[in-house]
C-alpha positions as CSV (number, residue, x, y, z in Angstrom):
1,X,-45.5,-4.8,-7.8
2,X,-44.4,-4.8,-4.3
3,X,-41.6,-7.0,-5.0
4,X,-40.5,-4.6,-8.0
5,X,-40.7,-1.6,-5.5
6,X,-38.5,-3.6,-3.0
7,X,-36.1,-4.4,-5.6
8,X,-35.9,-0.8,-6.8
9,X,-35.6,0.3,-3.3
10,X,-32.7,-2.1,-2.5
11,X,-30.8,-1.0,-5.8
12,X,-31.2,2.9,-4.7
13,X,-29.8,2.0,-1.1
14,X,-26.9,0.1,-2.7
15,X,-26.2,2.9,-5.2
16,X,-26.6,5.6,-2.5
17,X,-24.2,3.6,-0.2
18,X,-21.5,3.4,-3.0
19,X,-21.7,6.9,-3.6
20,X,-21.4,7.7,0.2
21,X,-18.3,5.5,0.3
22,X,-16.7,6.9,-2.8
23,X,-17.2,10.5,-1.2
24,X,-15.8,9.3,2.1
25,X,-12.9,8.0,0.1
26,X,-12.0,11.1,-1.5
27,X,-12.1,13.2,1.7
28,X,-9.8,10.4,3.4
29,X,-7.5,10.8,0.5
30,X,-7.7,14.8,0.9
31,X,-6.5,14.7,4.4
32,X,-4.1,11.8,4.4
33,X,-0.6,12.0,3.1
34,X,-1.2,8.9,1.1
35,X,-3.9,9.0,-1.4
36,X,-5.1,5.6,-2.6
37,X,-3.7,4.9,-6.0
38,X,-3.9,1.0,-6.8
39,X,-0.6,0.0,-8.6
40,X,-1.3,-1.8,-12.0
41,X,0.0,-5.0,-13.0
42,X,3.1,-3.9,-14.7
43,X,4.1,-1.7,-11.8
44,X,3.4,-4.6,-9.4
45,X,5.7,-7.0,-11.4
46,X,8.5,-4.2,-11.5
47,X,8.0,-3.6,-7.5
48,X,8.4,-7.5,-6.9
49,X,11.2,-7.9,-9.5
50,X,13.2,-4.9,-7.9
51,X,12.3,-6.4,-4.2
52,X,14.3,-9.6,-5.0
53,X,12.2,-11.2,-2.5
54,X,13.6,-14.6,-0.9
55,X,11.5,-17.0,1.3
56,X,11.1,-15.7,4.7
57,X,12.0,-11.9,3.9
58,X,9.8,-9.5,5.9
59,X,8.2,-7.0,3.8
60,X,6.6,-3.7,5.3
61,X,4.2,-1.7,3.1
62,X,3.8,1.8,4.3
63,X,0.1,2.7,3.2
64,X,-0.8,-0.6,2.1
65,X,-3.9,0.5,0.2
66,X,-6.2,-2.4,-0.8
67,X,-3.2,-4.9,0.1
68,X,-2.5,-6.1,-3.5
69,X,1.4,-5.5,-3.0
70,X,1.1,-7.8,0.4
71,X,-0.5,-10.7,-1.6
72,X,2.0,-10.5,-4.4
73,X,4.9,-10.4,-1.8
74,X,3.4,-13.2,0.2
75,X,2.9,-15.5,-3.1
76,X,6.7,-15.0,-3.5
77,X,7.5,-16.4,-0.1
78,X,7.6,-13.1,2.0
79,X,5.8,-12.4,5.3
80,X,4.0,-9.1,4.4
81,X,2.7,-6.7,6.7
82,X,0.9,-3.4,5.6
83,X,0.0,-0.4,7.5
84,X,-3.1,1.2,6.8
85,X,-5.6,3.7,8.6
86,X,-8.4,4.0,6.0
87,X,-10.9,1.7,7.1
88,X,-12.5,1.2,3.6
89,X,-9.1,0.0,2.6
90,X,-8.5,-1.9,5.6
91,X,-11.6,-3.8,5.0
92,X,-10.8,-4.4,1.4
93,X,-7.4,-5.7,2.2
94,X,-8.8,-8.1,4.8
95,X,-11.3,-9.3,2.2
96,X,-8.5,-9.8,-0.6
97,X,-6.1,-11.4,1.8
98,X,-8.6,-13.9,3.0
99,X,-9.7,-14.6,-0.5
100,X,-6.1,-15.0,-1.6
101,X,-5.9,-17.7,1.0
102,X,-2.3,-16.6,2.3
103,X,-1.2,-16.7,6.1
104,X,1.9,-14.7,5.2
105,X,0.1,-11.6,4.6
106,X,-1.6,-9.2,6.9
107,X,-2.7,-5.6,7.2
108,X,-2.7,-3.6,10.8
109,X,-5.0,-0.7,11.6
110,X,-1.9,1.5,12.5
111,X,-0.2,4.6,11.4
112,X,2.6,3.8,9.0
113,X,4.8,6.0,11.2
114,X,4.7,3.6,14.0
115,X,5.8,0.5,11.6
116,X,8.8,-1.2,12.9
117,X,11.1,-0.8,10.0
118,X,14.2,-2.4,11.8
119,X,12.4,-5.7,11.3
120,X,11.9,-5.1,7.5
121,X,14.2,-6.7,4.8
122,X,12.0,-4.8,2.2
123,X,10.1,-1.7,2.3
124,X,7.5,-0.2,0.0
125,X,6.7,3.3,-0.3
126,X,4.2,5.3,-2.2
127,X,3.5,9.2,-1.4
128,X,2.9,12.2,-3.0
129,X,6.0,14.1,-4.0
130,X,5.5,16.8,-1.2
131,X,5.8,14.0,1.4
132,X,8.8,12.0,-0.2
133,X,11.3,13.9,1.9
134,X,9.6,13.0,5.0
135,X,9.1,9.4,4.0
136,X,13.0,9.5,3.0
137,X,14.2,10.7,6.3
138,X,11.8,8.3,8.2
139,X,13.1,5.3,6.2
140,X,16.7,6.1,6.4
141,X,16.4,6.8,10.3
142,X,14.7,3.8,11.1
143,X,15.5,1.0,8.7
144,X,18.5,-1.4,9.0
145,X,21.4,-1.2,6.9
146,X,20.9,-3.2,3.7
147,X,17.1,-2.9,3.7
148,X,15.7,-2.8,0.1
149,X,13.3,0.3,-0.3
150,X,11.2,0.2,-3.4
151,X,9.4,3.5,-4.1
152,X,6.4,3.8,-6.4
153,X,6.1,6.9,-8.6
154,X,7.8,9.9,-6.7
155,X,11.5,9.2,-6.0
156,X,13.4,10.0,-2.7
157,X,14.6,13.8,-3.2
158,X,18.1,13.3,-1.7
159,X,19.2,9.8,-2.4
160,X,20.2,8.3,-5.8
161,X,18.4,5.1,-6.7
162,X,20.2,2.1,-7.4
163,X,17.9,1.3,-10.3
164,X,14.6,2.8,-11.8
165,X,12.3,1.5,-14.3
166,X,8.6,1.9,-15.1
167,X,8.4,4.8,-12.4
168,X,9.8,2.3,-9.9
169,X,12.8,3.3,-7.7
170,X,15.1,0.9,-5.8
171,X,17.2,2.2,-3.0
172,X,19.4,0.2,-0.3
173,X,19.7,1.8,3.1
């Protein structure tokens, strides 16, 4: 009887913890310019295809979420760095990167606005439509000429993409 009560207590604690984490994630998303929306496999494939990653390319993911684009980039031979401030997504990214057993992907607990875009060959951007002008200005002001910028879902408002497909947009700085 005591064992059953302990198991039930443990299950309730786990469920309560998951609910609290979900609520905190929602609060983070409300206050951040980059809500977490995990890209599906089809979009990831399009993003990687548009990136035209060559071995040794440097990828920066602005608001890297759970790290799935970092891992996909590293598997293509890139050195991928994500910038993420959400502690839950940071932890998830670290775990996924470790599980993927790649040394070419990392995530930094740092504001994406501090990302050294001049060092990037490829930049990934996902943001809400209302923030895209700010991201466009940031990228075009700070990235080096020729940098490939792959934008998920919401295009830059003042630049014409080189190509677009499946809600993914490619720009060249």
